[in-house]
Coordinates of N, CA and C in Angstrom, one line a residue:
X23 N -13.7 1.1 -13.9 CA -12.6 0.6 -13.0 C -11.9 1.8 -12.4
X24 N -11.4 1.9 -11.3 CA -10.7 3.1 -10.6 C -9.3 2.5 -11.3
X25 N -9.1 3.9 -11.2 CA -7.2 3.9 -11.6 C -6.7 4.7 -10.5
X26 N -5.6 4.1 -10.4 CA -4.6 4.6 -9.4 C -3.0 4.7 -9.4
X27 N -2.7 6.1 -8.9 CA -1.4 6.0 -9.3 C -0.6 6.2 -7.8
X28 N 0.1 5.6 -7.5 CA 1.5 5.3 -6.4 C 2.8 6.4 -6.9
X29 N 2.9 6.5 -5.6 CA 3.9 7.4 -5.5 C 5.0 7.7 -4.0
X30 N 5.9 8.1 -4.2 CA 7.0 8.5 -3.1 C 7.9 7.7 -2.9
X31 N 8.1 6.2 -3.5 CA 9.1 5.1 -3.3 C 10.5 6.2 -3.4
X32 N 11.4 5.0 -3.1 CA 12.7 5.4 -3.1 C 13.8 4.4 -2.8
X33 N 15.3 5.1 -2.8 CA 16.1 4.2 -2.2 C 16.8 5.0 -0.7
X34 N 16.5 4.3 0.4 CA 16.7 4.1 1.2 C 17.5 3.4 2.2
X35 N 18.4 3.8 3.0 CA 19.1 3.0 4.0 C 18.4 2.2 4.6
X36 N 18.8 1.0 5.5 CA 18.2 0.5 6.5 C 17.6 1.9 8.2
X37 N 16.5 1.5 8.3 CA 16.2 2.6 9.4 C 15.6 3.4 9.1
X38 N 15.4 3.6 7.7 CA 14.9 4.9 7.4 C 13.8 4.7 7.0
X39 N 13.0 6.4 6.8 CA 11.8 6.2 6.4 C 11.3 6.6 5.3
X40 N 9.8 6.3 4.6 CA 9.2 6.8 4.1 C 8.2 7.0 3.7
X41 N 7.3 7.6 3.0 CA 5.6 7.9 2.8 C 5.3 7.6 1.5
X42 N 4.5 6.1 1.3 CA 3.8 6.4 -0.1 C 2.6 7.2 0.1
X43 N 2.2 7.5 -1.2 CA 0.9 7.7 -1.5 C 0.1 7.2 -2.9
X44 N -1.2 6.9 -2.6 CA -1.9 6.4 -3.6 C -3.1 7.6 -4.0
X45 N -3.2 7.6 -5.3 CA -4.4 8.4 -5.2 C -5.4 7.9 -6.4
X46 N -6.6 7.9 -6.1 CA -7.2 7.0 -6.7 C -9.0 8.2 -8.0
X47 N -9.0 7.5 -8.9 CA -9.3 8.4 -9.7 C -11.5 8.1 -9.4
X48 N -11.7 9.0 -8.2 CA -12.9 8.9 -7.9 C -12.8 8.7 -6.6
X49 N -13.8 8.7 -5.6 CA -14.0 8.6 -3.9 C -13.4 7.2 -4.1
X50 N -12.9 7.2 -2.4 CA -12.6 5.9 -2.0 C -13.4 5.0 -1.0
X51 N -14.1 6.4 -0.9 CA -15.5 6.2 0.2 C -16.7 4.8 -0.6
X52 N -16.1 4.9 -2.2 CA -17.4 3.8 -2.8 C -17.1 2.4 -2.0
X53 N -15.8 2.0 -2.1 CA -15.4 0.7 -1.5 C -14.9 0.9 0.1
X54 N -15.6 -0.5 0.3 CA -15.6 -1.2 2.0 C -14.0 -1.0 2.5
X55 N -12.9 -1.1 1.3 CA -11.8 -0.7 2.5 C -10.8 -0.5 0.8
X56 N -9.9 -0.1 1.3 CA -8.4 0.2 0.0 C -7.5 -0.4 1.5
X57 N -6.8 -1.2 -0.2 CA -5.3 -2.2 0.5 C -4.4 -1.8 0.3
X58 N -3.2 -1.7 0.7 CA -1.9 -2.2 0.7 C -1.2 -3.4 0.2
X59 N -0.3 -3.6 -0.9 CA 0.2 -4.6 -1.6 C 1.6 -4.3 -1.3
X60 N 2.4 -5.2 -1.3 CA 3.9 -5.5 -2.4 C 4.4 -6.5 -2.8
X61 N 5.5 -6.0 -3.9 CA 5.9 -7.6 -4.9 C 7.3 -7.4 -4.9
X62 N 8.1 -8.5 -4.3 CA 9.4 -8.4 -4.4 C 9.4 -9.2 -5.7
X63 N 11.2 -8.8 -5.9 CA 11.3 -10.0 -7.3 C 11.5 -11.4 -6.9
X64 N 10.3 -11.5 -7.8 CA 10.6 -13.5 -7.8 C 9.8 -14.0 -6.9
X65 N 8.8 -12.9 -6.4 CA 8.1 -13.5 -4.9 C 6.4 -13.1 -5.4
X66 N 5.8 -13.7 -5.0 CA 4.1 -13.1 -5.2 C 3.7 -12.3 -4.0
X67 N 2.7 -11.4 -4.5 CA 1.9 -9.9 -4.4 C 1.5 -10.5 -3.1
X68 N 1.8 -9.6 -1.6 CA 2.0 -9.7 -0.3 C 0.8 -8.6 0.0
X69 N -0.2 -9.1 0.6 CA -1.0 -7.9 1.5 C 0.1 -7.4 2.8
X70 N -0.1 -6.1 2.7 CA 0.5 -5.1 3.7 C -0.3 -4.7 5.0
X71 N -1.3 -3.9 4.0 CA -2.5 -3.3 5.0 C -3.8 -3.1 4.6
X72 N -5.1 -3.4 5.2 CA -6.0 -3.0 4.5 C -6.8 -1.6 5.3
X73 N -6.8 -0.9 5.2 CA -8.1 0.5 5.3 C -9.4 0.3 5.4
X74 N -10.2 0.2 6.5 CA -11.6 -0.4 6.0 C -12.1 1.3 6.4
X75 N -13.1 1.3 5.8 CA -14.2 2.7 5.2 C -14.3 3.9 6.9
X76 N -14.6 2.6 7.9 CA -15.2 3.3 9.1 C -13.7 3.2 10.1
X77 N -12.9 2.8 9.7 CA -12.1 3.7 10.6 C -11.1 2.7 10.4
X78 N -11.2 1.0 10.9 CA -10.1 0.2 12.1 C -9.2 -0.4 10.3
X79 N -7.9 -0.5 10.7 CA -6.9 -0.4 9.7 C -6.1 -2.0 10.5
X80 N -6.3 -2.8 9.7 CA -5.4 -4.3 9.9 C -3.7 -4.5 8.9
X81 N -2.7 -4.6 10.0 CA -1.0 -4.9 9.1 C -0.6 -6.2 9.0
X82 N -0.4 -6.5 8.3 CA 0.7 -7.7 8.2 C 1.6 -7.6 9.5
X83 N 1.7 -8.8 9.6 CA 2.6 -9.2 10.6 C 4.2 -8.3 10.8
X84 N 4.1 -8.4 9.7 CA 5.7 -8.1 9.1 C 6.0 -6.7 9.1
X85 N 5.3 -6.2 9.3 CA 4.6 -4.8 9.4 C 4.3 -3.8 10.6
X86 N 3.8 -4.2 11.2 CA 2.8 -4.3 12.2 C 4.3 -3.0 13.1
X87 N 3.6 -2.4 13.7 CA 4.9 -1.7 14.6 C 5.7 -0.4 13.7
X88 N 5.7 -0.8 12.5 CA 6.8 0.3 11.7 C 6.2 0.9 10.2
X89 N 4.8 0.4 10.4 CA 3.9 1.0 9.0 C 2.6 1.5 9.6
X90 N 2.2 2.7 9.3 CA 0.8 3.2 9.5 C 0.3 3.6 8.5
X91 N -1.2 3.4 8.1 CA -1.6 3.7 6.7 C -2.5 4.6 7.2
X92 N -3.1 5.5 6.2 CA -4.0 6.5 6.7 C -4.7 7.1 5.2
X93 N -6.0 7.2 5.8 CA -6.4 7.4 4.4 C -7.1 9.1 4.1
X94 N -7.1 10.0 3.1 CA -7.9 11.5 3.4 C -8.8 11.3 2.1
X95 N -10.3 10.9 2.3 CA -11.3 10.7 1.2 C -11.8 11.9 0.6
X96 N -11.6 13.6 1.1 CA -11.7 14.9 0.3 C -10.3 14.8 -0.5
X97 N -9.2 13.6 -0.2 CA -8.4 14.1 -1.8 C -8.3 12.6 -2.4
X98 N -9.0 12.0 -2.3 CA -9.1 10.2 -2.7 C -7.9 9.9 -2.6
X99 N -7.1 9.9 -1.7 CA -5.9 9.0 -1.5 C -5.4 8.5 -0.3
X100 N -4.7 7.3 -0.2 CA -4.4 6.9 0.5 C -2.9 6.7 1.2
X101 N -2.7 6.7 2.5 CA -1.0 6.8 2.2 C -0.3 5.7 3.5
X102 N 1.0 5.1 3.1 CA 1.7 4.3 4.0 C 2.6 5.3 4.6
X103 N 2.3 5.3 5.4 CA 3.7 5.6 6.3 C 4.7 5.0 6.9
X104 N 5.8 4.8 6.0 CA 6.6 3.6 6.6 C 8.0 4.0 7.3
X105 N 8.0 3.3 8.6 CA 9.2 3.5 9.7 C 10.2 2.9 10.1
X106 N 11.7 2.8 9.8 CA 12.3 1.5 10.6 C 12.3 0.5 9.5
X107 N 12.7 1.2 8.6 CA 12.9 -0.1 7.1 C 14.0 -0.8 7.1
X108 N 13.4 -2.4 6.5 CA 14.4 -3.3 6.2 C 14.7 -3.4 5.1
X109 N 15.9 -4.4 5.1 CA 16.2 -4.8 3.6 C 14.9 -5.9 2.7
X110 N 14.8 -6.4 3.6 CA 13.4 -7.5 3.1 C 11.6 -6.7 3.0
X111 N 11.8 -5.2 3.2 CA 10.6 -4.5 2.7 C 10.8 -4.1 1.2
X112 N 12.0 -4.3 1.0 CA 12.3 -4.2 -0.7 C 11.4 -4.5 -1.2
X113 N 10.9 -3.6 -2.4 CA 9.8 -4.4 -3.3 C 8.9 -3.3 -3.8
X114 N 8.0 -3.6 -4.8 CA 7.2 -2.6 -5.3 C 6.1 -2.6 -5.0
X115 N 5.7 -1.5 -4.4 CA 4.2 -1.5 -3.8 C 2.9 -0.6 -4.1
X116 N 1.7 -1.4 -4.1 CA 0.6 -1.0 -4.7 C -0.5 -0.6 -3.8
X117 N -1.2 -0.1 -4.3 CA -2.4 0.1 -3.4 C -4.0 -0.5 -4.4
X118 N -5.2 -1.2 -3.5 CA -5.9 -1.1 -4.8 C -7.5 -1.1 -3.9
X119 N -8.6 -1.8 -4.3 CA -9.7 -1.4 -3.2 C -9.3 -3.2 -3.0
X120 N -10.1 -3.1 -1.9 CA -9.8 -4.8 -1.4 C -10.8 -5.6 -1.7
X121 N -10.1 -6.6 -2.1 CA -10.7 -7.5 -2.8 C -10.1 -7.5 -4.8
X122 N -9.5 -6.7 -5.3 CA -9.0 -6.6 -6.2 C -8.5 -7.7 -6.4
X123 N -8.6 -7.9 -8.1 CA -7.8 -9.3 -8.4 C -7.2 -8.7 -9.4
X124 N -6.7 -9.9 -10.2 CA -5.8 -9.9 -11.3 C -6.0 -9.2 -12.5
X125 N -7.3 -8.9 -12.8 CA -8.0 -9.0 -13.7 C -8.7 -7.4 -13.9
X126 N -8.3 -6.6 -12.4 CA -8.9 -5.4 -12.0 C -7.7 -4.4 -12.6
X127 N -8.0 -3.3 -12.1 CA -7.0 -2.5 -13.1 C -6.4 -1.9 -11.6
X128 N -4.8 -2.0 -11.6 CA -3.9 -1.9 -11.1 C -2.8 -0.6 -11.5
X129 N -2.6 0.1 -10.5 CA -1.1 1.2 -10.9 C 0.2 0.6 -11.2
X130 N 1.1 1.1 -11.3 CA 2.2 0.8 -11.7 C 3.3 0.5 -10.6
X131 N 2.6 1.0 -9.4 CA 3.3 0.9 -8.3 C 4.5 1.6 -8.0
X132 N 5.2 1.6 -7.0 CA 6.2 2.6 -6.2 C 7.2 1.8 -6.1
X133 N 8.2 1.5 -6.3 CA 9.5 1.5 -5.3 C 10.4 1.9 -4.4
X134 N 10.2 0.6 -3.6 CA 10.8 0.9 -2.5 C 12.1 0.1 -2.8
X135 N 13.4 0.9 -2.2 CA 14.5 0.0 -2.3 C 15.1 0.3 -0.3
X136 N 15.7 -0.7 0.2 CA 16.2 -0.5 1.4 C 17.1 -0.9 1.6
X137 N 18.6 -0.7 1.4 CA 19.7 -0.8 0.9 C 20.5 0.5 1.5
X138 N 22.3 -0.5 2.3 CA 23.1 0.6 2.9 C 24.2 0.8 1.6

C-alpha cells in the first residue's frame, strides 16, 4: 500500500492562499490518476480534484476557478494550489490514488483553517 504524507495546511484569512503538498512513498506514475479529498467536521470525505496520469486534471464544482493541482512524478508528489479561500474550504485535506477506499491506507492529512 502507498503511504502518504500531506502537508502545508494552515490558518488562514478569507482570500488567502495556500499550497498543499502530498508526497507519496513510491512513483505516482503506477496509478491512473491521484485525488484530492477533504473532510469538514461532521460532514463526509468530498472529492476535490483528481490528477489523471496523461495530463487533464478534473475540480469540483466548488473549486473549480481558485484551486489548481499539479503533480511532479521525479519527486512523487502531488500539490493543491489553493486561491481565494473561503470559510467553507475549512476542513482537512488528503490526497490518495483514485479510486481509494476506506480500507486503503490513508495520511493523516493537512489542515486547512479559513477564518478572519
Amino acid at each position: 500500500q502507498v503511504q502518504l504524507v500531506e502537508s502545508g495546511g494552515g490558518l488562514v484569512q478569507p482570500g488567502g492562499s495556500l499550497t498543499l503538498s502530498c508526497v507519496a512513498s513510491g512513483s505516482i506514475d503506477r496509478f491512473n490518476a491521484m485525488e484530492w479529498y477533504r473532510q469538514a467536521p461532521g460532514k463526509e470525505r468530498e472529492w476535490v480534484a483528481t490528477l489523471f496520469r496523461y495530463g487533464r486534471i478534473d475540480y469540483a464544482d466548488s473549486v473549480k476557478g481558485r484551486f489548481a493541482a499539479s503533480r511532479d512524478s521525479a519527486k512523487n508528489t502531488v500539490y493543491l494550489q489553493m486561491s481565494n479561500l473561503k470559510p467553507e474550504d475549512t476542513a482537512r485535506y488528503y490526497c490518495n490514488r483514485a479510486g481509494a477506499g476506506p480500507y486503503d491506507s490513508w495520511g493523516q492529512g493537512t489542515q486547512v483553517t479559513v477564518s478572519s
